[in-house]
XYZ file of C-alpha atoms in Angstrom:
732
model
C -88.418 11.391 -18.463
C -86.729 14.110 -20.687
C -88.623 16.399 -23.017
C -87.196 14.350 -25.909
C -88.231 11.220 -24.422
C -91.820 12.536 -24.210
C -91.757 13.450 -27.850
C -90.675 9.909 -28.722
C -93.384 8.453 -26.681
C -95.986 10.670 -28.435
C -94.548 9.268 -31.764
C -95.154 5.755 -30.515
C -91.531 5.048 -29.657
C -91.035 2.925 -26.520
C -87.947 4.535 -25.092
C -87.198 1.819 -22.659
C -87.590 -0.777 -25.504
C -85.120 1.412 -27.549
C -82.623 1.299 -24.641
C -82.999 -2.521 -24.406
C -82.335 -2.751 -28.181
C -79.344 -0.428 -27.862
C -77.938 -2.620 -25.028
C -78.371 -5.754 -27.085
C -76.566 -3.941 -29.943
C -73.748 -2.943 -27.740
C -73.484 -6.365 -26.089
C -73.330 -8.008 -29.565
C -70.826 -5.419 -30.686
C -68.555 -6.257 -27.660
C -68.875 -9.953 -28.365
C -68.279 -9.744 -32.095
C -65.462 -7.123 -32.051
C -63.510 -4.499 -30.399
C -65.285 -1.686 -28.542
C -63.128 1.550 -28.683
C -65.272 3.096 -25.853
C -66.667 1.885 -22.589
C -69.800 -0.257 -22.619
C -71.910 2.658 -21.179
C -70.736 5.079 -23.718
C -71.219 2.632 -26.519
C -74.868 2.038 -25.315
C -75.585 5.847 -25.365
C -74.177 6.132 -28.927
C -76.284 3.284 -30.142
C -79.381 4.526 -28.401
C -79.222 7.567 -30.354
C -78.829 5.659 -33.564
C -81.780 3.634 -32.537
C -84.078 6.596 -31.774
C -82.969 8.100 -35.108
C -84.004 4.966 -37.099
C -87.260 4.860 -35.040
C -88.118 8.413 -35.883
C -87.374 7.725 -39.531
C -89.900 4.732 -39.358
C -92.544 6.843 -37.791
C -92.110 10.030 -39.813
C -95.036 11.483 -41.704
C -92.820 11.534 -44.811
C -90.335 8.670 -45.124
C -86.693 9.203 -46.112
C -83.997 6.398 -45.888
C -81.284 8.851 -45.455
C -80.994 8.321 -41.647
C -80.011 4.693 -42.553
C -77.133 5.840 -44.586
C -76.212 8.234 -41.600
C -76.403 5.532 -39.054
C -74.136 3.166 -41.298
C -71.554 5.895 -41.750
C -71.738 6.656 -37.984
C -71.062 3.019 -37.147
C -67.819 3.202 -39.138
C -66.878 6.551 -37.682
C -67.521 5.060 -34.264
C -64.916 2.432 -35.277
C -67.549 -0.398 -35.066
C -66.172 -1.802 -38.275
C -66.199 -5.467 -37.530
C -68.352 -7.148 -40.521
C -70.069 -9.346 -38.076
C -71.400 -6.214 -36.169
C -72.946 -5.051 -39.662
C -74.536 -8.419 -40.015
C -76.062 -8.513 -36.450
C -77.281 -4.847 -36.791
C -79.207 -5.614 -40.105
C -80.589 -8.907 -38.800
C -81.662 -7.380 -35.458
C -83.369 -4.362 -37.270
C -85.590 -6.882 -39.145
C -86.140 -9.145 -36.210
C -86.308 -7.076 -33.015
C -86.497 -3.379 -33.858
C -90.235 -3.007 -34.262
C -91.196 -5.264 -31.302
C -88.963 -3.514 -28.749
C -88.832 0.138 -30.270
C -92.253 0.582 -31.826
C -94.526 -2.088 -30.184
C -97.615 0.058 -30.330
C -98.151 0.545 -34.118
C -101.664 0.025 -35.265
C -100.558 -1.086 -38.703
C -96.907 -2.474 -38.503
C -96.811 -3.471 -42.191
C -95.711 0.071 -43.584
C -93.223 0.137 -40.788
C -91.732 -3.257 -41.626
C -91.256 -1.919 -45.305
C -89.626 1.217 -43.999
C -87.388 -0.845 -41.819
C -86.365 -3.031 -44.664
C -85.365 0.050 -46.658
C -83.506 1.451 -43.792
C -81.610 -1.834 -43.490
C -80.445 -1.498 -47.154
C -79.536 2.156 -46.753
C -77.646 1.398 -43.453
C -75.521 -1.337 -45.153
C -74.922 0.823 -48.112
C -73.663 3.790 -46.002
C -71.743 1.379 -43.870
C -69.945 -0.030 -46.972
C -69.341 3.390 -48.582
C -67.950 4.798 -45.282
C -65.779 1.702 -44.766
C -64.602 1.948 -48.371
C -63.839 5.646 -48.062
C -61.961 4.928 -44.831
C -59.829 2.325 -46.480
C -59.103 4.609 -49.302
C -58.058 7.338 -46.879
C -55.895 5.015 -44.798
C -54.131 3.630 -48.067
C -53.704 7.219 -49.086
C -52.254 7.992 -45.803
C -49.997 5.073 -45.902
C -48.793 6.044 -49.316
C -47.970 9.482 -48.276
C -46.288 8.252 -45.206
C -44.347 5.835 -47.393
C -43.496 8.604 -49.843
C -42.325 10.870 -46.901
C -40.318 8.142 -45.329
C -38.657 7.221 -48.693
C -37.890 10.917 -49.233
C -36.570 11.181 -45.656
C -34.525 8.193 -46.143
C -33.079 9.402 -49.412
C -32.383 12.805 -48.000
C -30.709 11.160 -44.941
C -28.678 8.857 -47.245
C -27.680 11.971 -49.369
C -26.781 13.850 -46.128
C -24.807 10.797 -44.886
C -22.968 10.458 -48.160
C -22.200 14.138 -48.265
C -20.987 13.902 -44.532
C -18.952 10.861 -45.359
C -17.490 12.359 -48.362
C -16.627 15.651 -46.627
C -14.873 13.467 -43.865
C -13.225 11.261 -46.400
C -11.828 14.011 -48.685
C -11.080 16.505 -46.026
C -9.647 14.276 -43.291
C -6.127 15.004 -42.129
C -5.571 11.189 -41.676
C -5.487 8.570 -44.529
C -8.747 6.663 -45.208
C -8.999 3.616 -47.489
C -11.616 1.230 -48.514
C -10.771 -2.139 -49.809
C -12.953 -5.274 -50.758
C -12.545 -8.710 -49.204
C -9.717 -9.580 -51.751
C -7.683 -6.760 -50.547
C -8.279 -4.607 -53.751
C -8.388 -0.833 -52.844
C -11.679 0.531 -53.775
C -10.979 4.164 -52.827
C -8.613 6.241 -50.800
C -8.621 9.858 -49.932
C -5.936 12.357 -50.896
C -4.424 12.262 -47.364
C -3.707 8.514 -47.798
C -2.273 8.973 -51.178
C -0.061 11.875 -50.037
C 1.182 9.755 -47.193
C 2.402 6.954 -49.414
C 3.388 9.163 -52.211
C 1.002 7.732 -54.858
C -1.521 9.327 -56.999
C -5.122 8.555 -55.947
C -5.869 6.728 -59.204
C -2.766 4.439 -58.983
C -3.705 3.363 -55.455
C -7.038 2.296 -56.661
C -5.300 -0.411 -58.593
C -3.182 -1.675 -55.876
C -3.721 -4.489 -53.465
C -3.248 -3.768 -49.763
C -0.811 -6.676 -49.372
C 1.687 -4.754 -51.864
C 1.923 -2.020 -49.342
C 2.925 -4.203 -46.269
C 6.421 -4.023 -44.941
C 8.427 -7.138 -45.388
C 9.240 -7.379 -41.728
C 5.672 -7.510 -40.572
C 3.838 -8.797 -43.659
C 3.274 -12.404 -42.379
C 1.643 -11.193 -39.306
C -0.461 -8.558 -40.905
C -1.777 -10.817 -43.466
C -2.856 -13.320 -40.774
C -4.598 -10.493 -39.041
C -6.201 -9.400 -42.176
C -7.494 -12.962 -42.855
C -9.185 -13.136 -39.471
C -10.698 -9.742 -40.023
C -12.434 -10.523 -43.320
C -13.279 -13.962 -41.963
C -15.375 -12.073 -39.332
C -13.356 -13.170 -36.304
C -12.707 -9.428 -35.559
C -14.729 -6.426 -36.055
C -11.816 -4.034 -35.898
C -8.044 -4.251 -35.291
C -5.514 -1.496 -34.220
C -1.723 -1.725 -34.812
C 1.402 0.340 -35.280
C 2.928 -0.813 -38.520
C 5.256 0.241 -41.369
C 4.315 1.077 -44.939
C 6.651 1.577 -47.947
C 6.171 4.883 -49.604
C 6.503 4.824 -53.521
C 10.020 6.057 -53.135
C 10.897 3.110 -50.966
C 11.122 5.084 -47.719
C 9.476 3.232 -44.926
C 7.074 5.159 -42.714
C 5.465 4.191 -39.334
C 1.703 4.451 -39.012
C -1.111 4.032 -36.527
C -3.438 1.668 -38.477
C -7.010 1.018 -37.471
C -9.140 -1.279 -39.693
C -12.865 -1.919 -39.400
C -14.942 -4.566 -41.006
C -18.191 -3.470 -42.625
C -20.868 -6.188 -43.008
C -23.923 -6.856 -44.990
C -27.492 -6.686 -43.256
C -27.266 -10.479 -42.823
C -23.777 -10.180 -41.025
C -21.640 -11.322 -43.958
C -18.391 -9.358 -44.241
C -18.609 -6.765 -47.112
C -15.505 -4.584 -47.133
C -13.083 -2.915 -44.810
C -12.305 0.603 -43.951
C -8.809 1.518 -42.888
C -7.694 4.778 -41.090
C -4.023 5.380 -41.083
C -2.162 8.075 -39.220
C 1.545 8.822 -39.986
C 3.369 8.580 -36.652
C 6.921 8.418 -38.148
C 7.906 11.651 -36.175
C 6.524 10.290 -32.955
C 8.020 6.930 -33.487
C 11.362 8.414 -34.235
C 11.058 10.731 -31.066
C 10.139 7.530 -28.985
C 13.219 5.742 -30.608
C 15.530 8.700 -29.637
C 14.057 8.696 -26.055
C 14.571 5.063 -25.711
C 18.075 5.409 -26.985
C 18.715 8.290 -24.523
C 17.221 6.123 -21.810
C 19.467 3.259 -22.524
C 22.755 4.930 -23.569
C 25.283 7.079 -22.104
C 25.079 10.581 -23.656
C 28.688 11.145 -23.584
C 30.267 7.936 -25.158
C 26.902 6.616 -26.642
C 27.607 3.177 -25.115
C 24.825 1.223 -23.461
C 24.447 2.718 -19.958
C 23.954 1.050 -16.609
C 20.241 0.449 -17.140
C 20.708 -1.259 -20.561
C 23.517 -3.212 -19.248
C 21.700 -4.732 -16.207
C 18.655 -5.652 -18.634
C 21.113 -7.418 -21.080
C 22.850 -9.128 -18.191
C 19.332 -10.197 -16.575
C 18.195 -11.629 -19.920
C 21.459 -13.485 -20.564
C 21.477 -14.842 -16.924
C 17.823 -15.978 -17.355
C 19.034 -18.524 -20.090
C 20.041 -21.473 -17.998
C 21.608 -22.975 -21.119
C 24.558 -20.372 -21.236
C 27.219 -19.178 -18.855
C 27.736 -15.355 -18.741
C 30.937 -13.658 -18.084
C 31.637 -9.896 -16.928
C 34.750 -7.884 -17.350
C 34.406 -4.812 -15.018
C 37.069 -1.989 -15.539
C 37.906 1.167 -13.763
C 40.486 3.779 -15.126
C 43.400 4.116 -12.772
C 43.962 7.653 -11.334
C 41.311 9.227 -13.563
C 40.671 11.817 -10.906
C 44.069 13.226 -11.421
C 43.235 13.861 -15.184
C 40.162 15.751 -14.299
C 41.664 17.691 -11.473
C 44.972 18.417 -13.489
C 43.840 18.953 -16.973
C 40.012 19.720 -16.481
C 36.853 17.774 -17.062
C 36.853 18.627 -20.773
C 40.038 16.590 -21.296
C 38.691 13.914 -19.056
C 35.583 13.724 -20.980
C 37.542 13.251 -24.244
C 39.603 10.493 -22.614
C 36.434 8.591 -21.630
C 35.232 8.886 -25.212
C 38.582 7.458 -26.531
C 38.349 4.707 -24.028
C 34.867 3.836 -24.931
C 35.952 3.601 -28.648
C 38.796 1.273 -27.951
C 36.604 -0.925 -25.736
C 34.004 -1.229 -28.626
C 36.845 -1.961 -31.161
C 38.449 -4.556 -28.887
C 35.206 -6.654 -28.520
C 33.225 -5.887 -31.759
C 34.358 -8.941 -33.626
C 33.457 -11.204 -30.682
C 29.992 -9.848 -30.327
C 30.402 -8.826 -26.697
C 28.604 -5.828 -25.200
C 30.548 -2.762 -23.956
C 28.799 -0.480 -21.468
C 29.543 2.578 -19.338
C 28.360 2.039 -15.879
C 29.077 5.588 -14.823
C 32.037 7.775 -14.013
C 35.315 5.964 -15.152
C 33.755 2.583 -14.821
C 33.087 0.463 -17.955
C 31.862 -3.080 -18.202
C 32.056 -5.850 -20.922
C 29.243 -8.480 -21.062
C 30.407 -11.862 -22.670
C 27.730 -13.874 -23.885
C 28.031 -17.792 -23.714
C 31.340 -17.488 -21.802
C 33.634 -20.469 -22.200
C 35.149 -19.833 -18.735
C 37.808 -17.817 -17.015
C 40.414 -18.201 -19.714
C 38.149 -16.529 -22.172
C 37.307 -13.680 -19.720
C 41.124 -13.285 -18.916
C 41.710 -12.959 -22.666
C 39.108 -10.314 -22.920
C 40.627 -8.402 -19.951
C 44.123 -8.572 -21.271
C 43.017 -7.638 -24.749
C 41.285 -4.519 -23.389
C 43.957 -3.460 -21.100
C 46.460 -3.587 -23.952
C 44.247 -1.496 -26.218
C 43.859 1.118 -23.453
C 47.639 1.202 -22.720
C 48.275 3.083 -26.159
C 48.925 6.796 -25.652
C 45.925 9.059 -25.957
C 46.463 12.525 -27.578
C 43.967 15.169 -26.249
C 44.455 18.871 -26.755
C 48.244 18.698 -27.147
C 48.533 16.200 -24.174
C 49.889 12.867 -24.443
C 48.350 10.709 -21.946
C 48.904 7.154 -20.976
C 45.823 5.416 -19.399
C 45.792 2.185 -17.538
C 42.827 0.296 -15.997
C 42.034 -2.212 -13.398
C 39.945 -5.087 -14.380
C 37.753 -7.752 -12.743
C 36.600 -10.917 -14.419
C 33.612 -12.790 -13.028
C 31.820 -15.737 -14.654
C 28.165 -16.620 -13.626
C 29.272 -20.304 -12.762
C 30.998 -18.869 -9.770
C 28.905 -15.816 -8.881
C 25.541 -17.117 -9.523
C 22.653 -16.263 -11.827
C 21.440 -13.021 -10.026
C 22.553 -9.871 -11.759
C 23.055 -7.971 -8.607
C 25.139 -10.937 -7.006
C 27.209 -10.965 -10.343
C 27.969 -7.024 -10.169
C 28.651 -7.276 -6.289
C 31.170 -9.832 -7.183
C 32.749 -7.842 -10.098
C 32.781 -4.764 -7.823
C 34.639 -6.738 -4.994
C 37.079 -8.333 -7.471
C 37.791 -4.849 -8.937
C 38.899 -3.752 -5.431
C 41.343 -6.672 -5.304
C 42.758 -5.729 -8.705
C 43.163 -2.051 -7.820
C 44.843 -3.083 -4.417
C 47.441 -5.070 -6.342
C 48.524 -2.074 -8.446
C 47.854 -0.280 -11.672
C 46.836 -1.979 -14.928
C 46.140 -5.300 -13.428
C 43.301 -7.928 -13.636
C 41.848 -10.185 -10.983
C 39.570 -13.149 -11.217
C 36.722 -13.690 -8.824
C 37.533 -16.034 -5.981
C 34.204 -17.270 -4.159
C 35.919 -18.050 -1.031
C 37.766 -14.722 -0.844
C 34.548 -13.012 -1.966
C 32.521 -14.700 0.889
C 35.134 -13.529 3.365
C 34.736 -9.822 1.939
C 31.026 -10.082 2.173
C 31.133 -11.189 5.839
C 33.792 -8.320 6.322
C 31.349 -5.848 4.797
C 28.467 -7.074 6.767
C 30.527 -6.778 10.011
C 31.516 -3.065 8.887
C 27.735 -2.383 8.371
C 26.770 -3.899 11.756
C 29.436 -1.930 13.826
C 27.560 1.090 14.712
C 24.345 -0.734 15.797
C 26.318 -3.303 17.701
C 27.991 -0.429 19.699
C 24.434 0.949 20.505
C 23.196 -2.393 21.597
C 26.066 -2.979 24.049
C 27.595 -5.955 22.255
C 31.179 -4.975 22.959
C 33.026 -6.001 26.145
C 36.468 -5.277 27.510
C 38.804 -7.931 28.805
C 42.045 -7.264 30.405
C 45.549 -8.959 29.926
C 47.979 -8.623 32.877
C 51.308 -6.976 32.213
C 53.971 -8.217 34.622
C 57.089 -6.744 35.988
C 59.896 -9.276 35.151
C 61.976 -8.599 38.186
C 59.450 -9.767 40.770
C 56.548 -11.160 38.676
C 54.273 -8.540 40.027
C 51.255 -7.448 37.965
C 51.866 -3.756 37.422
C 49.477 -2.988 34.472
C 46.647 -4.622 32.421
C 45.996 -3.858 28.688
C 42.427 -3.223 27.875
C 41.340 -5.389 24.821
C 37.927 -4.991 23.350
C 35.900 -7.991 22.157
C 32.666 -8.139 20.117
C 29.981 -10.470 21.436
C 28.414 -10.913 17.968
C 24.875 -12.558 18.086
C 25.489 -14.857 15.287
C 29.242 -15.239 14.751
C 30.031 -15.526 18.663
C 33.027 -13.760 20.228
C 35.124 -11.877 17.704
C 38.627 -10.618 18.463
C 39.785 -7.072 17.557
C 41.629 -8.447 14.450
C 38.087 -9.039 13.021
C 36.778 -5.484 13.367
C 39.218 -2.865 14.595
C 40.537 -2.438 11.032
C 36.805 -2.022 9.832
C 36.226 0.520 12.560
C 39.163 2.543 11.323
C 38.046 2.416 7.755
C 34.483 3.399 8.594
C 35.630 6.007 11.116
C 33.730 4.357 13.968
C 37.180 3.831 15.587
C 36.825 7.234 17.316
C 33.537 6.429 18.881
C 34.604 2.846 19.722
C 37.878 4.057 21.135
C 36.100 6.668 23.389
C 33.813 3.921 24.719
C 36.730 1.631 25.428
C 38.579 4.421 27.290
C 35.667 5.341 29.277
C 34.841 1.826 30.355
C 38.518 0.887 31.122
C 39.169 4.008 33.090
C 36.114 3.428 35.149
C 37.190 -0.106 35.960
C 40.853 1.000 36.681
C 39.284 3.621 39.236
C 37.410 0.830 41.008
C 40.624 -1.258 41.384
C 42.590 1.801 42.540
C 39.871 2.369 45.170
C 39.805 -1.194 46.329
C 43.442 -1.988 46.266
C 45.320 1.384 46.740
C 48.457 -0.603 47.738
C 48.527 -2.642 44.439
C 48.555 0.228 41.921
C 47.567 -1.061 38.501
C 48.102 1.064 35.265
C 45.445 0.367 32.579
C 46.750 0.450 29.170
C 44.391 1.440 26.307
C 44.947 1.319 22.671
C 44.496 4.615 20.734
C 44.005 4.621 16.895
C 45.808 6.939 14.504
C 42.585 8.666 13.715
C 42.049 9.433 17.476
C 45.437 10.958 17.752
C 44.412 13.307 14.989
C 41.228 14.142 16.618
C 41.455 17.763 18.099
C 39.176 16.718 20.983
C 41.360 13.999 22.315
C 43.059 15.736 25.088
C 39.806 17.183 26.388
C 38.185 13.778 26.117
C 40.921 12.105 27.957
C 40.963 14.709 30.716
C 37.030 14.548 30.802
C 37.271 10.676 31.342
C 39.728 10.987 34.111
C 37.679 13.557 35.942
C 34.400 11.644 35.527
C 35.989 8.294 36.669
C 38.357 9.779 39.303
C 41.337 7.824 37.945
C 44.755 9.357 38.738
C 46.526 10.345 35.260
C 49.542 8.196 36.061
C 47.471 5.026 36.195
C 46.351 5.448 32.510
C 48.716 4.510 29.602
C 47.641 5.177 26.013
C 49.078 2.880 23.442
C 49.769 4.062 19.910
C 51.181 2.153 16.885
C 54.657 2.937 15.773
C 53.451 4.232 12.382
C 50.930 6.479 14.054
C 53.636 8.077 16.315
C 56.094 8.479 13.592
C 53.354 10.187 11.227
C 52.489 12.823 13.953
C 53.281 16.297 13.569
C 51.889 19.812 14.253
C 48.690 19.543 16.236
C 48.828 15.761 16.976
C 52.318 16.050 18.422
C 51.071 18.864 20.577
C 48.270 16.740 21.700
C 50.605 13.984 22.758
C 52.805 16.538 24.708
C 49.670 17.941 26.481
C 48.495 14.331 27.406
C 52.021 13.724 28.863
C 51.700 17.043 30.626
C 48.562 15.728 32.104
C 50.513 12.851 33.693
C 49.303 10.086 31.196
C 51.696 7.592 30.194
C 52.338 7.075 26.459
C 53.550 3.749 24.997
C 54.433 2.841 21.322
C 52.995 -0.535 20.527
C 54.572 -3.232 18.169
C 57.801 -1.247 18.189
C 60.410 -2.636 15.568
C 57.895 -3.415 12.837
C 58.060 0.166 11.254
C 60.623 2.530 10.115
C 61.276 4.621 13.082
C 63.227 7.856 12.934
C 65.248 7.531 16.101
C 66.036 11.210 16.370
C 62.357 12.040 16.036
C 61.476 9.273 18.665
C 63.873 11.051 21.094
C 61.778 14.242 20.795
C 58.485 12.399 21.414
C 56.850 12.394 24.888
C 56.933 8.621 25.135
C 57.324 6.533 28.168
C 57.117 2.938 27.088
C 58.282 0.880 24.140
C 56.396 -2.359 23.632
C 58.468 -4.771 21.561
C 56.718 -6.579 18.723
C 55.710 -10.027 19.376
C 57.676 -11.378 16.472
C 61.074 -10.784 18.226
C 59.884 -12.465 21.335
C 58.549 -15.365 19.493
C 61.800 -15.874 17.642
C 63.510 -16.226 20.881
C 61.811 -19.621 21.420
C 63.824 -21.162 18.592
C 67.287 -22.682 19.476
C 70.188 -22.108 17.209
C 71.211 -19.160 15.089
C 67.661 -17.857 14.646
C 66.996 -17.620 18.237
C 70.311 -16.074 18.843
C 69.662 -13.412 16.276
C 66.341 -12.427 17.575
C 67.720 -12.278 21.154
C 70.527 -9.962 19.988
C 67.828 -7.714 18.286
C 65.828 -7.645 21.456
C 68.975 -6.893 23.422
C 69.585 -3.955 21.107
C 66.163 -2.635 21.313
C 66.176 -2.819 24.972
C 69.446 -1.013 25.312
C 68.148 1.724 22.835
C 64.988 2.273 24.833
C 66.916 2.467 28.169
C 69.201 4.901 26.416
C 66.124 7.053 25.779
C 64.947 6.561 29.323
C 61.981 4.391 28.118
C 60.450 1.300 29.765
C 60.421 -1.793 27.761
C 57.506 -4.146 27.579
C 57.719 -7.331 25.665
C 54.609 -8.840 24.113
C 53.735 -12.546 23.156
C 55.599 -14.206 25.997
C 54.369 -17.718 26.050
C 56.958 -19.676 28.077
C 59.014 -19.420 31.072
C 62.195 -19.692 29.075
C 61.266 -16.602 27.176
C 60.495 -14.723 30.359
C 63.806 -15.755 31.926
C 65.746 -14.703 28.748
C 63.905 -11.400 28.600
C 64.665 -10.737 32.216
C 68.301 -11.424 31.617
C 68.397 -8.948 28.812
C 67.061 -6.222 31.127
C 63.474 -6.107 29.695
C 61.239 -4.309 32.360
C 57.788 -5.891 31.655
C 56.112 -8.540 29.698
C 52.782 -9.858 28.679
C 51.557 -12.954 27.117
C 49.837 -16.136 27.723
C 52.633 -17.247 30.109
C 51.404 -14.564 32.452
C 47.678 -14.854 31.476
C 45.329 -14.551 28.736
C 42.812 -11.515 28.378
C 40.100 -12.042 31.060
C 36.972 -10.354 32.232
C 37.479 -7.616 34.911
C 36.389 -9.732 37.926
C 39.260 -12.297 37.338
C 41.793 -9.382 37.419
C 40.075 -8.318 40.512
C 40.621 -11.701 42.060
C 44.299 -11.690 41.074
C 44.889 -8.312 42.551
C 43.393 -9.453 45.786
C 45.724 -12.366 45.916
C 48.567 -10.118 45.176
C 47.527 -7.877 48.010
C 47.354 -10.732 50.458
C 50.553 -12.334 49.347
C 52.556 -9.228 49.070
C 55.024 -8.220 46.262
C 57.406 -10.839 44.603
C 54.999 -13.871 44.829
C 53.894 -13.696 41.333
C 50.506 -14.244 39.916
C 48.518 -17.349 39.690
C 49.401 -18.647 36.296
C 46.425 -20.925 35.794
C 46.053 -23.722 33.299
C 47.256 -21.817 30.458
C 50.370 -20.383 31.996
C 52.724 -22.369 29.760
C 51.335 -21.019 26.418
C 48.834 -22.011 23.888
């Protein structure tokens, strides 16, 4: 036991009993209220209070002050539950002396002292508790005053910040109540609309709406003040006081009461007139031609697509191209050309303005007119004729008087379809028809002819790949010597084995090859293939020499590499030059001069035979023909076909053929007749002295193996026996 414990025992205090009293005290406090400390810590504190009270009871001179101290200590220790005080006072009177001071000789004075301590403890407890409540209330008041001061200061700071923003903002700010009455605006808002601030405070926001957007804005405003939106943002117009409209970026927010009810609105308005005008100009520039200020290609296609999307209306297009405009630019300069285009644009607009049609520039010297709700081709033709008439008037530019004509295509959606691309493809195709017919003309779209042109274009586009894929084949038509019916030559004729369209004759693709420039490559391939096959025949049947005749296009004749290519083919294939004949059209031969003529002479010097195909269809210069290194004239089939007729017509064509044969023989040329289909034609040609002939009477174009078989028979039969005509020998 500690020294203090020894002293307590000496004073008659039972320390163990004191601890049991403190433990009961702590247990009661825990059951009756909240213990701020642990149970062990509470027992230690209450043991100290117990011993202090015991010391007061047993003191030589009694003082009740320890009771007040213990009462205050209980409050300081946060044992402030009223029931704890009740238990404490009761336990002091009931259990304190038996447990803490059981050995007193005369307990009566002690009970009197305990009673006094009970009173002072309760009094000290009450005064401490009251003082604590007063202190807490004072603290709460100070905290409330501090919070109010802080809130008022924050409100003043907030109002100051808002006022600084409100008055100093570069954008307009306005506050309105739920009726639309303006409560306040800043100077920027007033300056933006050209009003004094005081006058704006007397205005309802509805008075500022632009008439074009007032209904929609009013509905939006109603939904805002009804609480359906907390904020809205739109671009809208306002009227200034001077009546000038301005474009603004408007953001409106709803301010609510604490209970959520709408209170007022705050609008923030930025003047975007300059930006809007810039956007308008950019949109105009994006959709209009800078030279003529007409709608451009992009705008036209947008309008066309929108019109075609309406199934309830038919749409018409008049597509125009100025005839010979390049000569104006080249001869007078692009400045004059630009002014001509401007005048053309003005006349187009004037000619269709009353009808409400759209005139646009597609680019270059191409213009287009979009006819809404087109009544048919008749209306479109009227538009085209009106425009062509307007353009025909003389144009005076920089001292020049110019007469401008245009070609026009008219297309209606009922025939071209409702896809903008299809309509303009049809218009472009039809424009080519109009230009091919001459200057200052119009043409109407024909779906059948258009489909043919589409197929033709598709074939032209497929030609290069077809040649790469090996879709072309060469067939050979016999050329027979009329004197003894011996096959002396074959004409190489190219065919296209099209994967979808089947076999196509040269009439379907040779012209396309010439237009696209592929004829040089295709001709080179035919020449190589034909010479290689002829070389095989020559090797296999040396006693039946057969000339292979290959057609050469005008563009090939102009190719400076022609002679070298022919020589190279002959070297690679081993074909003797005299077994190769090159056929040129009459127009191609007559147009040759300079280097092409020298090329023909060099080919003749190689030993290659040269023939003029379809002779008699052009305008030959006989003197020029005499100087050409030509060996064979092939008479146009039309003359030979005419000989099939009896009567005057047949006699006339026979006389023409007779004259041509005599002319050719006078020039030491061999004559070959084409398109011989009957034995009668063959006999009459032989009687006229014609040297050779080809046609269905002698055989159709066939693959190389059939020619091989015929050559084998000719070699076995000997000359003069004639070829095997086959089932088609008498003609088609």
